[in-house]
Coordinates of N, CA and C in Angstrom, one line a residue:
M1 N 10.2 -0.7 0.4 CA 10.3 -1.9 1.3 C 9.2 -1.9 2.3
I2 N 8.7 -3.1 2.6 CA 7.6 -3.2 3.7 C 8.3 -3.0 5.0
K3 N 7.7 -2.2 5.9 CA 8.1 -2.0 7.2 C 7.1 -2.4 8.3
T4 N 5.8 -2.3 7.9 CA 4.7 -2.6 8.8 C 3.7 -3.6 8.2
V5 N 3.3 -4.6 8.9 CA 2.3 -5.5 8.5 C 1.1 -5.3 9.4
I6 N -0.1 -5.0 8.8 CA -1.3 -4.8 9.6 C -2.2 -6.0 9.5
F7 N -2.5 -6.6 10.6 CA -3.3 -7.8 10.6 C -4.7 -7.5 11.0
D8 N -5.7 -8.1 10.3 CA -7.0 -8.2 10.9 C -7.0 -9.4 11.9
M9 N -8.0 -9.6 12.7 CA -8.0 -10.7 13.7 C -8.9 -11.8 13.3
D10 N -10.2 -11.5 13.4 CA -11.2 -12.6 13.1 C -11.0 -13.1 11.7
G11 N -10.8 -14.4 11.5 CA -10.7 -15.0 10.2 C -9.3 -14.9 9.7
V12 N -8.4 -14.2 10.4 CA -7.0 -14.1 9.9 C -6.1 -14.7 11.0
I13 N -6.2 -14.3 12.2 CA -5.4 -14.8 13.3 C -6.1 -15.9 14.0
V14 N -7.4 -15.8 14.3 CA -8.1 -16.8 15.0 C -9.5 -16.8 14.4
D15 N -10.2 -18.0 14.4 CA -11.5 -18.1 13.9 C -12.5 -18.1 15.1
T16 N -12.9 -16.9 15.5 CA -14.0 -16.8 16.5 C -15.4 -16.7 15.9
E17 N -15.4 -16.8 14.6 CA -16.7 -16.7 13.9 C -17.8 -17.6 14.5
P18 N -17.4 -18.9 14.7 CA -18.5 -19.8 15.3 C -19.0 -19.3 16.6
V19 N -18.1 -18.7 17.4 CA -18.6 -18.1 18.7 C -19.5 -16.9 18.5
H20 N -19.0 -16.0 17.6 CA -19.8 -14.9 17.2 C -21.2 -15.3 16.7
H21 N -21.2 -16.3 15.8 CA -22.4 -16.8 15.1 C -23.4 -17.3 16.2
Y22 N -22.8 -18.0 17.1 CA -23.7 -18.6 18.2 C -24.3 -17.4 19.0
A23 N -23.4 -16.5 19.4 CA -23.9 -15.4 20.3 C -24.9 -14.5 19.5
Y24 N -24.6 -14.1 18.3 CA -25.5 -13.3 17.5 C -26.9 -14.0 17.4
H25 N -26.9 -15.3 17.0 CA -28.1 -15.9 16.7 C -28.9 -16.2 17.9
Q26 N -28.2 -16.4 19.1 CA -29.0 -16.5 20.3 C -29.7 -15.1 20.6
H27 N -29.0 -14.1 20.3 CA -29.6 -12.7 20.5 C -30.7 -12.5 19.5
F28 N -30.5 -12.9 18.3 CA -31.6 -12.7 17.3 C -32.9 -13.4 17.7
E29 N -32.7 -14.6 18.3 CA -33.9 -15.3 18.8 C -34.5 -14.6 19.9
Q30 N -33.7 -14.0 20.8 CA -34.3 -13.2 21.9 C -35.0 -12.0 21.4
L31 N -34.5 -11.4 20.3 CA -35.1 -10.2 19.7 C -36.3 -10.5 18.8
N32 N -36.4 -11.9 18.5 CA -37.5 -12.3 17.6 C -37.4 -11.7 16.2
I33 N -36.1 -11.7 15.7 CA -35.9 -11.2 14.3 C -35.2 -12.3 13.5
E34 N -35.5 -12.2 12.2 CA -34.9 -13.2 11.3 C -33.9 -12.6 10.4
V35 N -32.6 -12.9 10.6 CA -31.5 -12.3 9.8 C -31.1 -13.4 8.8
T36 N -31.2 -13.1 7.5 CA -30.8 -14.0 6.5 C -29.3 -14.3 6.5
P37 N -28.9 -15.5 5.9 CA -27.5 -15.7 5.8 C -26.8 -14.7 5.0
E38 N -27.4 -14.1 4.0 CA -26.8 -13.1 3.1 C -26.6 -11.8 3.9
M39 N -27.6 -11.4 4.7 CA -27.4 -10.2 5.6 C -26.3 -10.5 6.6
Y40 N -26.3 -11.6 7.2 CA -25.3 -11.9 8.2 C -23.9 -11.9 7.6
A41 N -23.8 -12.4 6.4 CA -22.4 -12.4 5.7 C -22.0 -11.0 5.5
S42 N -22.9 -10.1 5.2 CA -22.6 -8.7 4.9 C -22.0 -8.0 6.2
F43 N -22.2 -8.6 7.4 CA -21.7 -8.0 8.6 C -20.2 -8.1 8.8
T44 N -19.6 -9.1 8.0 CA -18.2 -9.4 8.2 C -17.3 -8.2 8.1
G45 N -16.5 -7.9 9.1 CA -15.6 -6.8 9.0 C -16.2 -5.5 9.7
N46 N -17.5 -5.6 10.1 CA -18.2 -4.5 10.8 C -18.0 -4.6 12.3
S47 N -18.1 -3.5 13.0 CA -18.1 -3.5 14.4 C -19.4 -3.9 14.9
T48 N -19.5 -4.5 16.1 CA -20.8 -4.9 16.7 C -21.7 -3.7 16.8
K49 N -21.2 -2.5 17.1 CA -22.0 -1.3 17.2 C -22.7 -1.0 15.9
N50 N -21.9 -1.0 14.8 CA -22.4 -0.7 13.5 C -23.4 -1.7 13.1
I51 N -23.2 -3.0 13.4 CA -24.1 -4.0 13.1 C -25.5 -3.8 13.7
F52 N -25.5 -3.4 15.0 CA -26.7 -3.2 15.7 C -27.4 -1.9 15.3
E53 N -26.6 -1.0 14.8 CA -27.2 0.3 14.3 C -28.0 -0.1 13.0
R54 N -27.5 -1.0 12.2 CA -28.2 -1.4 11.0 C -29.4 -2.2 11.4
L55 N -29.3 -3.1 12.4 CA -30.4 -4.0 12.7 C -31.5 -3.2 13.4
K56 N -31.1 -2.2 14.2 CA -32.2 -1.4 14.9 C -33.1 -0.7 13.8
V57 N -32.4 -0.2 12.8 CA -33.2 0.5 11.7 C -34.0 -0.5 10.9
T58 N -33.3 -1.6 10.5 CA -34.0 -2.6 9.6 C -35.2 -3.3 10.3
F59 N -35.1 -3.6 11.6 CA -36.2 -4.3 12.3 C -36.9 -3.4 13.3
N60 N -36.6 -2.1 13.3 CA -37.3 -1.2 14.2 C -37.2 -1.6 15.6
L61 N -36.0 -1.9 16.1 CA -35.9 -2.5 17.4 C -36.0 -1.3 18.5
P62 N -36.8 -1.6 19.6 CA -37.0 -0.5 20.6 C -35.7 -0.3 21.5
E63 N -34.9 -1.3 21.6 CA -33.7 -1.2 22.5 C -32.7 -0.3 21.9
D64 N -32.0 0.4 22.8 CA -30.9 1.3 22.3 C -29.7 0.5 21.9
V65 N -28.9 1.0 21.1 CA -27.8 0.3 20.5 C -26.8 -0.2 21.5
N66 N -26.5 0.6 22.5 CA -25.5 0.2 23.6 C -26.0 -1.0 24.3
T67 N -27.3 -1.1 24.6 CA -27.9 -2.2 25.3 C -27.8 -3.5 24.5
L68 N -28.1 -3.3 23.2 CA -28.0 -4.5 22.2 C -26.5 -5.0 22.2
V69 N -25.6 -4.1 22.1 CA -24.2 -4.4 22.0 C -23.8 -5.2 23.3
E70 N -24.1 -4.7 24.4 CA -23.7 -5.2 25.7 C -24.3 -6.7 25.8
T71 N -25.6 -6.8 25.4 CA -26.2 -8.2 25.5 C -25.5 -9.2 24.7
K72 N -25.2 -8.8 23.4 CA -24.5 -9.7 22.5 C -23.1 -10.0 23.1
R73 N -22.4 -9.0 23.6 CA -21.0 -9.1 24.1 C -21.0 -10.1 25.3
N74 N -22.0 -10.0 26.1 CA -22.1 -11.0 27.3 C -22.3 -12.4 26.8
L75 N -23.2 -12.5 25.8 CA -23.4 -13.9 25.2 C -22.1 -14.4 24.6
F76 N -21.4 -13.6 23.9 CA -20.1 -14.0 23.3 C -19.1 -14.4 24.4
N77 N -19.0 -13.6 25.4 CA -18.0 -13.8 26.5 C -18.3 -15.2 27.2
D78 N -19.6 -15.4 27.4 CA -20.0 -16.7 28.1 C -19.6 -17.9 27.2
A79 N -19.9 -17.7 25.9 CA -19.6 -18.8 25.0 C -18.1 -19.0 24.8
F80 N -17.3 -17.8 24.7 CA -15.9 -17.9 24.6 C -15.2 -18.6 25.7
D81 N -15.6 -18.2 26.9 CA -15.0 -18.8 28.1 C -15.2 -20.3 28.2
S82 N -16.3 -20.8 27.7 CA -16.6 -22.2 27.8 C -16.2 -23.0 26.6
K83 N -15.7 -22.4 25.6 CA -15.2 -23.0 24.3 C -13.8 -23.5 24.5
K84 N -13.5 -24.8 24.4 CA -12.1 -25.3 24.6 C -11.4 -25.4 23.2
D85 N -12.2 -25.6 22.2 CA -11.5 -25.9 20.9 C -11.4 -24.6 20.1
L86 N -10.7 -23.6 20.6 CA -10.4 -22.4 20.0 C -8.9 -22.3 19.8
Y87 N -8.5 -22.2 18.5 CA -7.1 -22.2 18.2 C -6.7 -21.1 17.2
L88 N -5.4 -20.8 17.2 CA -5.0 -19.9 16.1 C -5.1 -20.6 14.8
L89 N -5.3 -19.8 13.7 CA -5.4 -20.5 12.4 C -4.1 -21.0 12.0
D90 N -4.2 -22.1 11.2 CA -3.0 -22.8 10.8 C -1.9 -21.9 10.1
G91 N -0.7 -21.9 10.7 CA 0.4 -21.2 10.1 C 0.6 -19.8 10.5
V92 N -0.5 -19.2 11.1 CA -0.4 -17.7 11.4 C 0.6 -17.4 12.5
E93 N 0.7 -18.3 13.5 CA 1.7 -18.0 14.6 C 3.1 -18.1 14.0
D94 N 3.4 -19.0 13.2 CA 4.7 -19.1 12.6 C 5.0 -17.8 11.8
L95 N 4.0 -17.4 11.0 CA 4.2 -16.2 10.2 C 4.5 -14.9 11.1
I96 N 3.7 -14.8 12.1 CA 3.8 -13.7 13.1 C 5.2 -13.7 13.7
K97 N 5.7 -14.8 14.1 CA 7.0 -14.9 14.7 C 8.1 -14.6 13.7
D98 N 8.0 -15.1 12.5 CA 8.9 -14.9 11.4 C 9.1 -13.4 11.1
L99 N 7.9 -12.7 11.0 CA 7.9 -11.3 10.7 C 8.5 -10.5 11.8
Y100 N 8.1 -10.8 13.0 CA 8.6 -10.2 14.2 C 10.1 -10.3 14.4
H101 N 10.6 -11.5 14.3 CA 12.0 -11.7 14.5 C 12.9 -11.2 13.4
N102 N 12.3 -10.8 12.3 CA 13.1 -10.2 11.2 C 12.9 -8.7 11.2
G103 N 12.2 -8.2 12.3 CA 12.2 -6.7 12.4 C 11.1 -5.9 11.8
L104 N 10.1 -6.6 11.3 CA 8.9 -5.9 10.8 C 8.0 -5.6 12.0
Q105 N 7.4 -4.4 11.9 CA 6.5 -4.0 12.9 C 5.1 -4.6 12.6
L106 N 4.4 -5.1 13.6 CA 3.1 -5.7 13.5 C 2.1 -4.9 14.2
V107 N 1.0 -4.6 13.6 CA -0.1 -3.8 14.1 C -1.4 -4.6 13.9
L108 N -2.3 -4.6 14.9 CA -3.6 -5.3 14.7 C -4.6 -4.2 14.5
A109 N -5.5 -4.4 13.5 CA -6.6 -3.5 13.1 C -7.8 -4.3 13.0
S110 N -8.6 -4.5 14.0 CA -9.7 -5.4 14.0 C -11.0 -4.6 14.4
S111 N -12.1 -5.1 13.7 CA -13.4 -4.5 14.1 C -13.9 -4.9 15.4
S112 N -13.3 -5.9 16.0 CA -13.7 -6.4 17.3 C -13.5 -5.3 18.4
A113 N -14.2 -5.4 19.5 CA -14.0 -4.6 20.6 C -12.7 -4.8 21.3
T114 N -12.2 -3.8 22.0 CA -10.9 -4.0 22.6 C -10.9 -5.1 23.6
V115 N -12.0 -5.2 24.4 CA -12.1 -6.3 25.4 C -12.0 -7.7 24.8
T116 N -12.6 -7.8 23.6 CA -12.5 -9.1 22.9 C -11.1 -9.4 22.3
I117 N -10.5 -8.3 21.8 CA -9.1 -8.5 21.3 C -8.2 -8.9 22.4
N118 N -8.3 -8.3 23.6 CA -7.5 -8.6 24.7 C -7.7 -10.0 25.2
R119 N -8.9 -10.5 25.1 CA -9.2 -11.9 25.5 C -8.5 -12.8 24.6
I120 N -8.5 -12.6 23.3 CA -7.8 -13.4 22.4 C -6.3 -13.3 22.6
F121 N -5.8 -12.1 22.7 CA -4.3 -11.9 22.8 C -3.8 -12.5 24.1
N122 N -4.5 -12.3 25.2 CA -4.1 -12.9 26.4 C -4.1 -14.4 26.4
R123 N -5.1 -15.0 25.7 CA -5.2 -16.5 25.7 C -4.1 -17.1 24.9
F124 N -3.6 -16.4 23.8 CA -2.6 -17.0 23.0 C -1.2 -16.3 23.1
G125 N -1.1 -15.3 24.0 CA 0.2 -14.7 24.3 C 0.7 -13.9 23.1
L126 N -0.1 -13.1 22.5 CA 0.2 -12.3 21.3 C 0.7 -10.9 21.5
H127 N 0.4 -10.4 22.7 CA 0.7 -8.9 22.9 C 2.2 -8.6 22.6
K128 N 3.1 -9.5 22.9 CA 4.5 -9.1 22.7 C 5.0 -8.9 21.3
Y129 N 4.2 -9.4 20.3 CA 4.5 -9.3 18.9 C 4.0 -8.0 18.3
F130 N 3.0 -7.4 18.9 CA 2.3 -6.3 18.2 C 2.6 -5.0 19.0
T131 N 3.0 -3.9 18.2 CA 3.3 -2.6 18.8 C 2.1 -1.9 19.1
H132 N 1.0 -2.1 18.3 CA -0.2 -1.3 18.5 C -1.4 -2.2 18.2
I133 N -2.5 -1.9 18.9 CA -3.8 -2.6 18.7 C -4.8 -1.5 18.4
V134 N -5.5 -1.6 17.3 CA -6.6 -0.6 16.9 C -7.9 -1.4 16.8
S135 N -8.9 -0.9 17.6 CA -10.2 -1.5 17.6 C -11.2 -0.7 16.8
G136 N -12.1 -1.4 16.1 CA -13.1 -0.7 15.3 C -14.1 0.0 16.1
E137 N -14.2 -0.3 17.4 CA -15.2 0.4 18.3 C -14.8 1.8 18.5
D138 N -13.6 2.2 18.1 CA -13.1 3.6 18.4 C -13.4 4.5 17.2
F139 N -14.1 4.0 16.2 CA -14.4 4.7 15.0 C -15.9 4.8 14.7
P140 N -16.4 5.9 14.2 CA -17.9 6.0 14.0 C -18.3 5.1 12.8
K141 N -17.4 4.8 11.9 CA -17.7 4.0 10.7 C -16.8 2.8 10.6
S142 N -17.4 1.7 10.3 CA -16.7 0.4 10.2 C -16.1 0.2 8.8
K143 N -15.2 -0.8 8.7 CA -14.8 -1.2 7.4 C -16.1 -1.4 6.6
P144 N -16.1 -1.0 5.3 CA -15.1 -0.7 4.4 C -14.6 0.8 4.5
H145 N -15.0 1.5 5.5 CA -14.4 2.9 5.6 C -12.9 2.6 6.0
P146 N -12.0 3.4 5.4 CA -10.5 3.2 5.6 C -9.9 3.7 6.9
A147 N -10.7 4.3 7.8 CA -10.2 5.0 9.0 C -9.3 4.1 9.8
I148 N -9.7 2.9 10.1 CA -9.0 2.0 11.0 C -7.6 1.7 10.5
F149 N -7.5 1.5 9.2 CA -6.2 1.2 8.6 C -5.3 2.5 8.5
L150 N -5.9 3.6 8.2 CA -5.1 4.8 8.2 C -4.6 5.1 9.6
K151 N -5.4 4.8 10.7 CA -4.9 5.0 12.0 C -3.8 4.1 12.4
A152 N -3.9 2.8 11.9 CA -2.9 1.8 12.2 C -1.6 2.2 11.6
A153 N -1.6 2.8 10.4 CA -0.4 3.2 9.7 C 0.2 4.4 10.5
E154 N -0.7 5.3 10.9 CA -0.3 6.5 11.7 C 0.4 6.1 13.0
L155 N -0.2 5.2 13.7 CA 0.4 4.8 15.0 C 1.7 4.1 14.8
A156 N 1.9 3.3 13.6 CA 3.1 2.7 13.3 C 4.2 3.6 12.8
N157 N 3.7 4.9 12.6 CA 4.6 5.9 12.0 C 5.3 5.4 10.7
T158 N 4.5 4.8 9.9 CA 4.9 4.2 8.6 C 4.1 4.7 7.5
P159 N 4.7 5.2 6.4 CA 4.0 5.7 5.2 C 3.2 4.5 4.7
I160 N 2.0 4.8 4.1 CA 1.1 3.7 3.7 C 1.8 2.9 2.6
E161 N 2.7 3.5 1.8 CA 3.3 2.7 0.8 C 4.3 1.7 1.3
N162 N 4.6 1.8 2.6 CA 5.5 0.8 3.3 C 4.8 -0.1 4.2
C163 N 3.4 -0.2 4.0 CA 2.6 -1.1 4.8 C 1.9 -2.1 3.9
I164 N 1.5 -3.2 4.5 CA 0.6 -4.1 3.8 C -0.5 -4.5 4.9
V165 N -1.6 -4.9 4.4 CA -2.7 -5.4 5.2 C -3.0 -6.9 4.8
I166 N -3.3 -7.7 5.9 CA -3.7 -9.1 5.6 C -5.2 -9.1 6.1
E167 N -6.1 -9.4 5.2 CA -7.5 -9.4 5.5 C -8.2 -10.6 4.9
D168 N -9.4 -10.9 5.5 CA -10.2 -12.1 4.9 C -11.6 -11.7 4.5
S169 N -12.0 -10.4 4.7 CA -13.4 -10.1 4.4 C -13.4 -9.0 3.3
T170 N -14.6 -9.0 2.6 CA -14.8 -8.1 1.5 C -14.7 -6.6 2.1
N171 N -15.3 -6.4 3.2 CA -15.3 -5.0 3.8 C -13.9 -4.6 4.2
G172 N -13.1 -5.6 4.7 CA -11.7 -5.3 5.1 C -10.8 -5.0 3.9
L173 N -11.0 -5.8 2.8 CA -10.2 -5.6 1.6 C -10.6 -4.2 1.0
M174 N -11.8 -3.9 1.0 CA -12.3 -2.6 0.5 C -11.7 -1.4 1.3
A175 N -11.7 -1.6 2.6 CA -11.1 -0.6 3.5 C -9.6 -0.4 3.2
A176 N -8.9 -1.5 3.0 CA -7.5 -1.4 2.8 C -7.2 -0.6 1.4
K177 N -8.0 -1.0 0.4 CA -7.8 -0.3 -0.9 C -8.2 1.1 -0.8
A178 N -9.3 1.5 0.0 CA -9.7 2.9 0.2 C -8.6 3.7 0.9
A179 N -7.8 3.0 1.7 CA -6.7 3.6 2.4 C -5.4 3.7 1.6
G180 N -5.5 3.0 0.4 CA -4.3 3.1 -0.5 C -3.2 2.1 0.0
I181 N -3.5 1.1 0.7 CA -2.5 0.1 1.3 C -2.6 -1.2 0.5
Y182 N -1.5 -1.7 0.1 CA -1.4 -3.0 -0.5 C -2.1 -4.1 0.4
C183 N -3.0 -4.9 -0.2 CA -3.7 -5.8 0.7 C -3.6 -7.3 0.1
I184 N -3.3 -8.2 1.1 CA -3.3 -9.6 0.8 C -4.6 -10.2 1.3
G185 N -5.3 -10.8 0.5 CA -6.6 -11.5 0.9 C -6.3 -12.9 1.3
Y186 N -6.8 -13.3 2.5 CA -6.6 -14.6 3.0 C -7.9 -15.4 2.8
D187 N -8.0 -16.2 1.7 CA -9.2 -16.9 1.3 C -9.1 -18.3 1.9
S188 N -9.7 -18.4 3.1 CA -9.7 -19.7 3.8 C -11.1 -20.3 3.8
F189 N -11.2 -21.6 4.2 CA -12.5 -22.2 4.3 C -13.3 -21.6 5.4
H190 N -12.7 -20.8 6.3 CA -13.4 -20.1 7.4 C -14.2 -18.9 6.9
S191 N -13.8 -18.4 5.7 CA -14.4 -17.2 5.2 C -15.5 -17.5 4.2
K192 N -16.7 -17.1 4.4 CA -17.8 -17.5 3.6 C -18.4 -16.2 2.9
L193 N -18.7 -16.4 1.6 CA -19.4 -15.4 0.8 C -18.6 -14.1 0.7
Q194 N -17.3 -14.1 0.7 CA -16.5 -12.9 0.6 C -15.9 -12.7 -0.8
D195 N -15.7 -11.5 -1.2 CA -15.2 -11.1 -2.5 C -13.7 -10.8 -2.5
Y196 N -12.9 -11.6 -3.1 CA -11.4 -11.3 -3.0 C -10.9 -10.5 -4.2
S197 N -11.8 -10.1 -5.0 CA -11.4 -9.3 -6.2 C -10.7 -8.0 -5.9
F198 N -11.0 -7.5 -4.6 CA -10.4 -6.2 -4.2 C -9.0 -6.4 -3.7
A199 N -8.5 -7.6 -3.5 CA -7.2 -7.8 -3.0 C -6.1 -7.7 -4.1
D200 N -4.9 -7.2 -3.7 CA -3.8 -7.1 -4.6 C -3.2 -8.5 -4.9
S201 N -3.3 -9.4 -3.9 CA -2.9 -10.8 -4.1 C -3.7 -11.6 -3.1
V202 N -3.8 -12.9 -3.4 CA -4.7 -13.8 -2.6 C -3.9 -15.0 -2.2
I203 N -4.0 -15.4 -0.9 CA -3.4 -16.7 -0.5 C -4.5 -17.6 0.1
K204 N -4.2 -18.9 0.1 CA -5.1 -19.8 0.8 C -4.5 -20.5 2.0
D205 N -3.2 -20.2 2.2 CA -2.4 -20.9 3.3 C -1.3 -19.9 3.7
F206 N -1.1 -19.8 5.0 CA -0.1 -18.8 5.5 C 1.3 -19.3 5.2
K207 N 1.5 -20.6 4.8 CA 2.8 -21.1 4.3 C 3.2 -20.4 3.0
E208 N 2.3 -19.7 2.4 CA 2.6 -19.0 1.1 C 3.3 -17.7 1.4
L209 N 3.3 -17.3 2.7 CA 3.9 -16.0 3.1 C 5.1 -16.2 4.0
S210 N 6.0 -15.3 4.0 CA 7.2 -15.3 4.9 C 7.8 -13.9 4.8
Y211 N 8.7 -13.6 5.7 CA 9.4 -12.3 5.7 C 10.1 -12.1 4.3
D212 N 10.8 -13.1 3.8 CA 11.5 -12.9 2.5 C 10.5 -12.6 1.4
K213 N 9.3 -13.2 1.4 CA 8.3 -12.9 0.4 C 7.6 -11.5 0.6
I214 N 7.5 -11.1 1.8 CA 6.8 -9.9 2.1 C 7.6 -8.6 2.0
K215 N 8.9 -8.7 2.4 CA 9.7 -7.5 2.6 C 9.8 -6.6 1.3
N216 N 9.8 -7.2 0.2 CA 9.9 -6.5 -1.1 C 8.7 -6.6 -2.0
L217 N 7.6 -6.8 -1.3 CA 6.3 -7.1 -2.0 C 5.9 -6.1 -3.0
I218 N 6.1 -4.8 -2.6 CA 5.6 -3.7 -3.5 C 6.8 -3.2 -4.3

C-alpha cells in the first residue's frame, strides 16, 4: 500500500519554467553564449549548480560556478516577484489536499534551490501539506541520479516499495526508476521534449489521480 507520495515541483506543482527560461536566457546573453533548444531541454530536472557546471566546461566560462548560479538566481527572483500570472497547475491543489486529508504523507523532491522552493510554497500556502522538502542543491549530482528520491523516502521513513513519485521530466523519471520507486509521469503541455517511456504510468491531467486510485497502485 502507498504511504508516501513524492512530488517534483517545477512542471508538476507549478510552472515556473517561463520564469526560469527568461532568467537563463537573459544570463546567456550576458555571457555571450548560444545554448540550443535541445541543450536547454536536457537541463530539465537538473539543479542550477549542475547546469552551470556543464555550461562552464562547454563554453569555457571564466566565472566560477557559484557566481554564475547567484547571477541567474537574482535574475529569476526579480522576474518571479514581478510576475503576476503564476498559478498552480490545474488540478494539483485538489490532488494534494485529497491525498493529505486521507492520511498519505507528502514529500517534495525538487532540483530547485531551497530559497526558490520556499518562495513558491509561501506564495501558495503549501508548507502545511508536506512533511519534508528536499532540494537538489544539497546533492553533488542532479537527477537522473537517484539520491534525491532515496533521501526523500528516508526522511519519510517509508520503504521505497510504499512510495510513488510524480514527475514530468526525463531526468526525474530516470532518477525515480534508478531509486526503484514507482513513478507516474505527468505529460502536460508545459513539458517539452521529455521522454515518458521511463514512467510506470503516464497521466495528462491530475483529475486522473486521486487517493482511491493511488493507495493500492502497486
